[in-house]
Amino acid sequence: MKAGGRDVSRIMVTGGAGFIGSNFIRIVHERFPEIELLNYDKLTYAGNLENLEGVRGRYSFVQGDIQDPQLVGEAIAGADVVVNFAAETHVDRSIHDPGDFILTDVYGVFVLLEAMKRSARARLFVHVSTDEVYGSIARGFFSEESPLNPSSPYSASKVGGDRLAFSYFKTYGLPVVIARPANNYGPYQYPEKLIPFFVTRALQDQPLPLYGDGGNRRDWLHVEDTVSGILTLIEKGEPGQAYNLGAGQERSNLEVTHAILSLLGKPESLVQRVVDRKGHDFRYALDSAKMRALGWEPRIDFATGLRRTVAWYREHEDWWRKLIAKKAYMNHLQKNYE
Ligand code: NAD
Ligand code: DAU
């Protein structure tokens, strides 16, 4: 793998014990035997080293906070490329407790960028932003030039990190590339997000709390397609640029819910209409022409990806049962749904 025309031998992955980060590490570990991976993760409720079981050799782990300048500085020193996945990521949690979102998703990004500025070796910083930075769009698609108009404390803090990363390119010439992926799904996603939450609830014959009328729409991108997009950006992304990663697989939440129930052979009566999320974005939709021009395209259609994902959760009951038995999960359910 090359970045900036030179071979990459060491990648620092922040948030590598989370959902997308762990999928990234698994895939890079398998496909690129010449690359060493350093996983830097605080292990919040969303970080889980079991996501990386079986990843051995050419891999190391440091437990650390991206807000810690000293530890970040030491970790970054040996890296050619940094991919920043570390973040607080759940919109509902940001509505109840926004503080950590500002600290990690804005201040943490600042600490990483400062360390990157001082590193003699690092030559690319891939910052993982989100499609939520644009806010909601009733019709049509957002391009990378669309105004940023975030709705939740989560998406507003992601705008902070996204634009801070850009400012380090513009002001200091730091080689920063920004990825803005759509809603991800797939294996190892913490069971608070719509798809794993509803799959694991349905498997336990528990009600599925659907916000509002279930008409809100999301574009569903399989995590393996996100990983291939980030690899494309490491090799071909232009510093200073942001790139949309959409799937073109838009569904209403009601459609997703019905598809899950049908795959599991569970009754529609499990659907429970609940009060809407505050500030709930109606629809996200991205124009991904800029990524496609680099040769990337998503390969997994939603029907196939959802079938595989539902099967994964069925087969990995031990994995998710441990998580839902923890306080962090139960407290979230209580705060958000009761
Ligand atoms: P996740 O919540 O599953 O994992 C986040 C990881 O970051 C965890 O391992 C956690 O321990 C770690 N972390 C949190 N705070 C940290 C800190 N201060 N220091 C070090 N590590 C910390 O998240 P995810 O769904 O894998 O998302 C990864 C990235 O992709 C995030 O930046 C998110 O905003 C972005 N994103 C996610 C999606 C999605 O649908 N999941 C879509 C678009 C963009
Ligand atoms: O779009 C990218 C973003 O996707 C990422 O940046 C975020 O990190 C990620 O959490 C996700 O945000 P969403 O808010 O779109 O995802 P979530 O899975 O929380 O919700 C998807 C939709 O389902 C949304 O319209 C709200 C609805 N929903 C969600 C939950 C958890 C429900 O109706 N009921 C629920 O219990």
Short mmCIF file of C-alpha atoms and ligand atoms in Angstrom, two decimals:
data_model
loop_
_atom_site.label_atom_id
_atom_site.label_comp_id
_atom_site.label_asym_id
_atom_site.label_seq_id
_atom_site.Cartn_x
_atom_site.Cartn_y
_atom_site.Cartn_z
CA MET A 1 0.00 0.00 0.00
CA LYS A 2 1.24 3.47 -0.80
CA ALA A 3 0.33 6.87 0.65
CA GLY A 4 1.70 10.08 -0.82
CA GLY A 5 3.66 7.95 -3.32
CA ARG A 6 5.62 6.06 -0.61
CA ASP A 7 5.16 2.60 0.90
CA VAL A 8 3.14 2.44 4.08
CA SER A 9 4.59 0.19 6.76
CA ARG A 10 2.80 1.35 9.93
CA ILE A 11 -0.75 2.60 10.43
CA MET A 12 -2.04 4.02 13.68
CA VAL A 13 -5.77 3.36 14.01
CA THR A 14 -7.60 5.31 16.70
CA GLY A 15 -10.87 3.79 17.90
CA GLY A 16 -9.78 0.43 16.50
CA ALA A 17 -11.72 -1.49 19.16
CA GLY A 18 -15.03 -0.04 17.94
CA PHE A 19 -17.26 -1.16 15.10
CA ILE A 20 -15.74 0.32 11.93
CA GLY A 21 -12.20 0.53 13.35
CA SER A 22 -12.10 -3.18 14.22
CA ASN A 23 -13.42 -4.14 10.78
CA PHE A 24 -10.73 -1.91 9.26
CA ILE A 25 -8.00 -3.60 11.34
CA ARG A 26 -9.20 -7.12 10.49
CA ILE A 27 -9.33 -6.41 6.77
CA VAL A 28 -5.98 -4.58 6.58
CA HIS A 29 -4.35 -7.27 8.72
CA GLU A 30 -5.56 -9.97 6.36
CA ARG A 31 -4.90 -8.21 3.05
CA PHE A 32 -1.66 -6.33 3.72
CA PRO A 33 0.93 -8.59 5.37
CA GLU A 34 3.59 -5.87 5.05
CA ILE A 35 1.70 -3.45 7.30
CA GLU A 36 1.96 -3.14 11.08
CA LEU A 37 -1.10 -1.86 12.88
CA LEU A 38 -1.23 0.10 16.11
CA ASN A 39 -4.67 0.28 17.69
CA TYR A 40 -5.01 3.29 20.01
CA ASP A 41 -8.31 3.16 21.88
CA LYS A 42 -9.66 4.40 25.20
CA LEU A 43 -12.03 1.42 25.51
CA THR A 44 -15.17 3.36 26.31
CA TYR A 45 -18.43 1.37 26.55
CA ALA A 46 -18.23 1.06 22.72
CA GLY A 47 -14.67 -0.29 22.60
CA ASN A 48 -14.34 -4.05 22.81
CA LEU A 49 -11.13 -6.01 22.32
CA GLU A 50 -13.21 -9.11 21.57
CA ASN A 51 -13.91 -7.45 18.20
CA LEU A 52 -10.25 -8.17 17.39
CA GLU A 53 -9.95 -11.73 18.64
CA GLY A 54 -7.68 -13.71 16.34
CA VAL A 55 -5.76 -10.65 15.11
CA ARG A 56 -2.19 -11.62 16.01
CA GLY A 57 1.24 -10.46 14.91
CA ARG A 58 1.95 -7.14 13.19
CA TYR A 59 -0.60 -5.71 15.59
CA SER A 60 -0.29 -3.88 18.90
CA PHE A 61 -2.71 -2.20 21.24
CA VAL A 62 -2.35 0.89 23.40
CA GLN A 63 -5.15 1.84 25.74
CA GLY A 64 -5.30 5.62 25.62
CA ASP A 65 -7.48 8.66 25.20
CA ILE A 66 -7.09 10.83 22.09
CA GLN A 67 -7.29 13.78 24.49
CA ASP A 68 -3.96 12.76 26.07
CA PRO A 69 -1.21 14.72 24.25
CA GLN A 70 1.71 12.75 25.70
CA LEU A 71 0.40 9.27 24.94
CA VAL A 72 -0.87 10.35 21.54
CA GLY A 73 2.54 11.91 20.75
CA GLU A 74 4.35 8.68 21.64
CA ALA A 75 1.94 6.52 19.66
CA ILE A 76 1.97 8.68 16.55
CA ALA A 77 5.78 8.81 16.40
CA GLY A 78 6.11 5.46 14.62
CA ALA A 79 3.19 5.82 12.20
CA ASP A 80 3.22 6.63 8.47
CA VAL A 81 -0.55 7.02 8.35
CA VAL A 82 -3.12 7.82 11.04
CA VAL A 83 -6.77 6.84 10.56
CA ASN A 84 -8.97 8.49 13.16
CA PHE A 85 -12.12 6.50 13.93
CA ALA A 86 -12.15 7.36 17.65
CA ALA A 87 -15.31 9.22 18.59
CA GLU A 88 -18.42 9.27 20.67
CA THR A 89 -20.88 8.12 18.01
CA HIS A 90 -24.45 7.60 19.21
CA VAL A 91 -26.88 10.45 18.48
CA ASP A 92 -29.28 9.49 21.30
CA ARG A 93 -26.47 9.53 23.87
CA SER A 94 -25.39 12.96 22.57
CA ILE A 95 -28.90 14.25 23.27
CA HIS A 96 -28.77 13.12 26.92
CA ASP A 97 -25.06 13.74 27.67
CA PRO A 98 -23.31 15.92 25.09
CA GLY A 99 -20.15 16.70 27.10
CA ASP A 100 -18.01 13.74 26.03
CA PHE A 101 -18.92 14.36 22.40
CA ILE A 102 -17.39 17.82 22.48
CA LEU A 103 -14.32 16.57 24.34
CA THR A 104 -13.56 13.58 22.12
CA ASP A 105 -14.97 14.59 18.73
CA VAL A 106 -13.59 18.14 18.80
CA TYR A 107 -10.83 18.48 21.42
CA GLY A 108 -9.53 14.93 20.83
CA VAL A 109 -9.18 15.67 17.11
CA PHE A 110 -7.23 18.82 17.98
CA VAL A 111 -4.80 16.79 20.15
CA LEU A 112 -4.28 14.29 17.30
CA LEU A 113 -3.68 17.05 14.75
CA GLU A 114 -1.17 18.79 17.01
CA ALA A 115 0.73 15.51 17.45
CA MET A 116 0.57 14.91 13.70
CA LYS A 117 2.04 18.38 13.12
CA ARG A 118 5.04 17.49 15.29
CA SER A 119 5.59 14.02 13.84
CA ALA A 120 8.58 13.70 11.53
CA ARG A 121 7.28 10.47 10.02
CA ALA A 122 3.49 10.63 9.58
CA ARG A 123 2.47 11.65 6.08
CA LEU A 124 -1.28 11.22 6.00
CA PHE A 125 -4.11 11.81 8.44
CA VAL A 126 -7.42 10.28 7.41
CA HIS A 127 -10.17 11.78 9.50
CA VAL A 128 -13.41 9.82 9.62
CA SER A 129 -16.27 12.32 9.67
CA THR A 130 -19.91 11.50 8.82
CA ASP A 131 -22.72 12.29 6.39
CA GLU A 132 -24.59 13.82 9.35
CA VAL A 133 -22.47 16.98 9.07
CA TYR A 134 -24.79 18.18 6.28
CA GLY A 135 -27.98 17.74 8.31
CA SER A 136 -31.16 16.50 6.70
CA ILE A 137 -32.19 16.74 3.02
CA ALA A 138 -35.81 16.21 1.92
CA ARG A 139 -34.98 15.56 -1.76
CA GLY A 140 -31.80 15.20 -3.83
CA PHE A 141 -28.26 14.56 -2.62
CA PHE A 142 -25.55 16.41 -0.72
CA SER A 143 -22.23 16.98 -2.48
CA GLU A 144 -19.01 17.79 -0.62
CA GLU A 145 -19.67 21.46 -1.41
CA SER A 146 -23.08 21.50 0.34
CA PRO A 147 -23.30 23.67 3.45
CA LEU A 148 -22.75 21.97 6.78
CA ASN A 149 -25.88 22.17 8.88
CA PRO A 150 -25.72 19.69 11.78
CA SER A 151 -28.74 19.01 13.99
CA SER A 152 -27.56 17.06 17.04
CA PRO A 153 -24.75 17.61 19.56
CA TYR A 154 -23.15 14.52 17.94
CA SER A 155 -23.22 15.89 14.40
CA ALA A 156 -22.27 19.40 15.53
CA SER A 157 -19.20 18.01 17.32
CA LYS A 158 -18.34 15.98 14.20
CA VAL A 159 -18.49 19.21 12.17
CA GLY A 160 -16.04 20.70 14.69
CA GLY A 161 -13.58 17.83 14.16
CA ASP A 162 -14.09 17.78 10.39
CA ARG A 163 -13.42 21.50 9.95
CA LEU A 164 -10.57 21.52 12.45
CA ALA A 165 -8.89 18.77 10.41
CA PHE A 166 -9.38 20.86 7.27
CA SER A 167 -7.97 23.95 9.00
CA TYR A 168 -4.72 22.06 9.74
CA PHE A 169 -4.40 21.38 6.01
CA LYS A 170 -5.14 24.95 5.03
CA THR A 171 -3.10 26.66 7.77
CA TYR A 172 -0.17 24.31 8.30
CA GLY A 173 -0.20 22.26 5.09
CA LEU A 174 -0.85 19.02 7.02
CA PRO A 175 -1.82 16.17 4.65
CA VAL A 176 -5.38 15.60 5.83
CA VAL A 177 -8.10 13.68 3.97
CA ILE A 178 -11.68 13.64 5.28
CA ALA A 179 -14.13 10.74 4.79
CA ARG A 180 -17.88 11.30 5.22
CA PRO A 181 -19.56 7.89 5.25
CA ALA A 182 -23.28 7.13 5.34
CA ASN A 183 -24.95 4.90 7.96
CA ASN A 184 -22.83 1.79 8.43
CA TYR A 185 -24.00 -1.70 9.36
CA GLY A 186 -22.36 -5.11 9.60
CA PRO A 187 -20.64 -7.37 12.16
CA TYR A 188 -19.36 -6.07 15.52
CA GLN A 189 -21.64 -3.02 15.66
CA TYR A 190 -22.54 -2.15 19.26
CA PRO A 191 -26.18 -3.10 19.86
CA GLU A 192 -27.46 0.46 20.44
CA LYS A 193 -27.61 1.44 16.74
CA LEU A 194 -30.81 0.74 14.79
CA ILE A 195 -29.90 -2.51 12.99
CA PRO A 196 -28.04 -4.42 15.73
CA PHE A 197 -30.45 -3.04 18.36
CA PHE A 198 -33.54 -4.25 16.53
CA VAL A 199 -31.96 -7.59 15.53
CA THR A 200 -30.90 -8.41 19.10
CA ARG A 201 -34.24 -7.21 20.53
CA ALA A 202 -36.21 -9.29 18.03
CA LEU A 203 -34.05 -12.34 18.80
CA GLN A 204 -35.18 -11.93 22.42
CA ASP A 205 -38.84 -11.32 21.41
CA GLN A 206 -38.64 -7.81 22.87
CA PRO A 207 -40.45 -4.74 21.43
CA LEU A 208 -38.64 -2.67 18.76
CA PRO A 209 -39.01 1.03 19.67
CA LEU A 210 -39.46 2.79 16.34
CA TYR A 211 -39.23 6.58 16.56
CA GLY A 212 -42.12 8.66 15.19
CA ASP A 213 -43.87 7.15 12.18
CA GLY A 214 -40.81 5.18 11.02
CA GLY A 215 -40.69 7.28 7.84
CA ASN A 216 -37.18 8.71 8.43
CA ARG A 217 -34.74 7.56 5.78
CA ARG A 218 -31.10 6.49 5.87
CA ASP A 219 -28.64 5.27 3.22
CA TRP A 220 -27.14 1.96 4.39
CA LEU A 221 -23.47 1.31 3.66
CA HIS A 222 -21.95 -2.05 4.57
CA VAL A 223 -18.88 -1.65 6.79
CA GLU A 224 -16.68 -3.57 4.31
CA ASP A 225 -17.51 -0.95 1.68
CA THR A 226 -16.54 1.79 4.13
CA VAL A 227 -13.23 0.04 4.76
CA SER A 228 -12.54 -0.24 1.04
CA GLY A 229 -13.39 3.47 0.73
CA ILE A 230 -10.87 4.40 3.42
CA LEU A 231 -8.20 2.26 1.76
CA THR A 232 -8.95 4.08 -1.50
CA LEU A 233 -8.49 7.39 0.30
CA ILE A 234 -5.15 6.32 1.81
CA GLU A 235 -3.85 5.54 -1.66
CA LYS A 236 -5.57 8.16 -3.79
CA GLY A 237 -7.23 10.81 -1.62
CA GLU A 238 -6.14 14.35 -2.26
CA PRO A 239 -4.99 16.23 0.85
CA GLY A 240 -7.39 18.98 1.88
CA GLN A 241 -10.36 17.24 0.29
CA ALA A 242 -13.50 15.72 1.83
CA TYR A 243 -15.15 12.68 0.24
CA ASN A 244 -18.72 11.40 0.55
CA LEU A 245 -19.16 7.63 0.88
CA GLY A 246 -22.77 6.78 0.12
CA ALA A 247 -24.26 3.39 -0.74
CA GLY A 248 -27.27 4.38 -2.85
CA GLN A 249 -29.29 1.97 -0.65
CA GLU A 250 -31.83 4.27 0.89
CA ARG A 251 -34.59 2.79 3.06
CA SER A 252 -37.13 4.11 5.56
CA ASN A 253 -36.69 2.88 9.12
CA LEU A 254 -39.98 1.04 8.77
CA GLU A 255 -38.67 -0.82 5.71
CA VAL A 256 -35.50 -1.78 7.61
CA THR A 257 -37.59 -2.95 10.58
CA HIS A 258 -39.86 -5.09 8.38
CA ALA A 259 -36.86 -6.61 6.62
CA ILE A 260 -35.27 -7.58 9.97
CA LEU A 261 -38.49 -9.15 11.26
CA SER A 262 -38.98 -11.06 8.04
CA LEU A 263 -35.40 -12.42 8.06
CA LEU A 264 -35.88 -13.58 11.66
CA GLY A 265 -39.39 -14.92 11.14
CA LYS A 266 -40.68 -12.67 13.94
CA PRO A 267 -44.13 -10.98 14.07
CA GLU A 268 -44.86 -7.35 13.13
CA SER A 269 -46.51 -7.01 16.53
CA LEU A 270 -43.01 -6.51 18.00
CA VAL A 271 -42.94 -3.02 16.46
CA GLN A 272 -43.70 -0.40 19.09
CA ARG A 273 -44.20 3.24 18.02
CA VAL A 274 -42.45 5.52 20.52
CA VAL A 275 -42.02 9.26 20.88
CA ASP A 276 -39.71 10.70 18.21
CA ARG A 277 -36.00 11.46 18.74
CA LYS A 278 -35.46 15.18 19.50
CA GLY A 279 -34.20 17.10 16.43
CA HIS A 280 -34.54 13.88 14.37
CA ASP A 281 -33.02 14.30 10.88
CA PHE A 282 -35.51 13.10 8.28
CA ARG A 283 -33.19 11.92 5.52
CA TYR A 284 -29.50 11.58 4.66
CA ALA A 285 -28.44 11.14 1.03
CA LEU A 286 -25.02 11.61 -0.53
CA ASP A 287 -23.68 12.21 -4.00
CA SER A 288 -20.55 10.01 -4.07
CA ALA A 289 -19.30 10.93 -7.57
CA LYS A 290 -16.01 12.24 -6.14
CA MET A 291 -15.22 8.86 -4.51
CA ARG A 292 -16.31 6.99 -7.61
CA ALA A 293 -13.89 9.09 -9.65
CA LEU A 294 -11.11 7.55 -7.50
CA GLY A 295 -12.34 4.09 -8.55
CA TRP A 296 -14.32 3.23 -5.38
CA GLU A 297 -17.77 1.79 -5.45
CA PRO A 298 -19.85 0.05 -2.81
CA ARG A 299 -20.24 -3.65 -3.64
CA ILE A 300 -22.72 -4.98 -1.07
CA ASP A 301 -26.40 -4.36 -1.75
CA PHE A 302 -28.63 -3.87 1.27
CA ALA A 303 -30.62 -7.13 0.94
CA THR A 304 -27.42 -9.21 0.89
CA GLY A 305 -25.67 -7.15 3.55
CA LEU A 306 -28.65 -7.25 5.92
CA ARG A 307 -29.09 -11.02 5.47
CA ARG A 308 -25.40 -11.56 6.30
CA THR A 309 -25.55 -9.16 9.25
CA VAL A 310 -28.65 -10.76 10.75
CA ALA A 311 -26.99 -14.18 10.37
CA TRP A 312 -23.86 -12.85 12.10
CA TYR A 313 -25.83 -11.64 15.13
CA ARG A 314 -27.68 -14.96 15.29
CA GLU A 315 -24.35 -16.81 15.28
CA HIS A 316 -22.62 -14.47 17.75
CA GLU A 317 -25.09 -14.44 20.59
CA ASP A 318 -22.28 -14.73 23.18
CA TRP A 319 -20.70 -11.55 21.82
CA TRP A 320 -23.79 -9.34 22.15
CA ARG A 321 -25.26 -10.95 25.27
CA LYS A 322 -22.14 -9.93 27.21
CA LEU A 323 -22.58 -6.34 26.05
CA ILE A 324 -26.28 -6.03 26.82
CA ALA A 325 -25.69 -7.38 30.33
CA LYS A 326 -23.41 -4.44 31.14
CA LYS A 327 -24.42 -1.32 33.07
CA ALA A 328 -23.49 1.04 30.21
CA TYR A 329 -26.08 -0.62 28.00
CA MET A 330 -28.83 -0.95 30.60
CA ASN A 331 -28.39 2.68 31.75
CA HIS A 332 -28.68 3.83 28.14
CA LEU A 333 -31.93 1.87 27.63
CA GLN A 334 -33.34 3.34 30.81
CA LYS A 335 -32.39 6.93 29.93
CA ASN A 336 -33.46 6.76 26.33
CA TYR A 337 -36.55 4.58 26.25
CA GLU A 338 -38.20 4.75 29.68
P1 NAD B 1 -18.01 3.05 17.77
O1 NAD B 1 -18.83 3.84 18.72
O2 NAD B 1 -18.39 1.64 17.48
O3 NAD B 1 -16.49 3.01 18.27
C1 NAD B 1 -15.82 4.16 18.70
C2 NAD B 1 -14.47 3.71 19.24
O4 NAD B 1 -13.74 4.88 19.65
C3 NAD B 1 -14.58 2.80 20.48
O5 NAD B 1 -13.68 1.72 20.35
C4 NAD B 1 -14.18 3.72 21.64
O6 NAD B 1 -13.57 3.03 22.72
C5 NAD B 1 -13.20 4.66 20.95
N1 NAD B 1 -13.10 5.96 21.63
C6 NAD B 1 -14.13 6.77 22.01
N2 NAD B 1 -13.64 7.87 22.61
C7 NAD B 1 -12.30 7.76 22.59
C8 NAD B 1 -11.25 8.59 23.06
N3 NAD B 1 -11.49 9.76 23.67
N4 NAD B 1 -9.97 8.20 22.84
C9 NAD B 1 -9.70 7.01 22.23
N5 NAD B 1 -10.66 6.18 21.79
C10 NAD B 1 -11.94 6.55 21.97
O7 NAD B 1 -17.93 3.92 16.44
P2 NAD B 1 -18.07 3.50 14.90
O8 NAD B 1 -19.49 3.32 14.59
O9 NAD B 1 -17.09 2.44 14.61
O10 NAD B 1 -17.61 4.86 14.21
C11 NAD B 1 -16.23 5.10 13.90
C12 NAD B 1 -16.11 6.48 13.29
O11 NAD B 1 -16.91 6.55 12.10
C13 NAD B 1 -16.60 7.62 14.18
O12 NAD B 1 -15.75 8.71 14.02
C14 NAD B 1 -18.00 7.94 13.65
O13 NAD B 1 -18.33 9.27 13.90
C15 NAD B 1 -17.80 7.65 12.17
N6 NAD B 1 -19.01 7.23 11.44
C16 NAD B 1 -19.75 6.16 11.88
C17 NAD B 1 -20.84 5.75 11.12
C18 NAD B 1 -21.72 4.60 11.56
O14 NAD B 1 -22.80 4.41 10.98
N7 NAD B 1 -21.33 3.80 12.53
C19 NAD B 1 -21.16 6.39 9.91
C20 NAD B 1 -20.39 7.49 9.51
C21 NAD B 1 -19.29 7.88 10.27
O1 DAU B 2 -25.29 8.69 9.13
C1 DAU B 2 -24.11 8.32 9.78
C2 DAU B 2 -24.39 8.20 11.24
O2 DAU B 2 -25.23 7.06 11.39
C3 DAU B 2 -23.13 8.05 12.08
O3 DAU B 2 -22.36 9.20 11.97
C4 DAU B 2 -23.51 7.80 13.55
O4 DAU B 2 -22.35 7.56 14.31
C5 DAU B 2 -24.43 6.60 13.61
O5 DAU B 2 -24.86 6.42 14.94
C6 DAU B 2 -25.63 6.76 12.69
O6 DAU B 2 -26.56 7.78 13.19
P1 DAU B 2 -28.15 7.59 13.06
O7 DAU B 2 -28.79 8.42 14.07
O8 DAU B 2 -28.61 7.70 11.66
O9 DAU B 2 -28.23 6.01 13.44
P2 DAU B 2 -29.12 5.19 14.48
O10 DAU B 2 -28.78 3.76 14.26
O11 DAU B 2 -29.05 5.74 15.85
O12 DAU B 2 -30.59 5.45 13.93
C7 DAU B 2 -30.94 5.15 12.59
C8 DAU B 2 -32.39 5.58 12.39
O13 DAU B 2 -33.23 4.72 13.18
C9 DAU B 2 -32.69 6.99 12.85
O14 DAU B 2 -33.64 7.58 11.97
C10 DAU B 2 -33.31 6.82 14.23
C11 DAU B 2 -34.02 5.48 14.11
N1 DAU B 2 -34.11 4.70 15.37
C12 DAU B 2 -32.93 4.42 16.03
C13 DAU B 2 -32.96 3.75 17.22
C14 DAU B 2 -31.67 3.44 17.96
C15 DAU B 2 -35.34 4.27 15.88
O15 DAU B 2 -36.40 4.49 15.25
N2 DAU B 2 -35.35 3.60 17.06
C16 DAU B 2 -34.22 3.33 17.78
O16 DAU B 2 -34.32 2.73 18.87
#
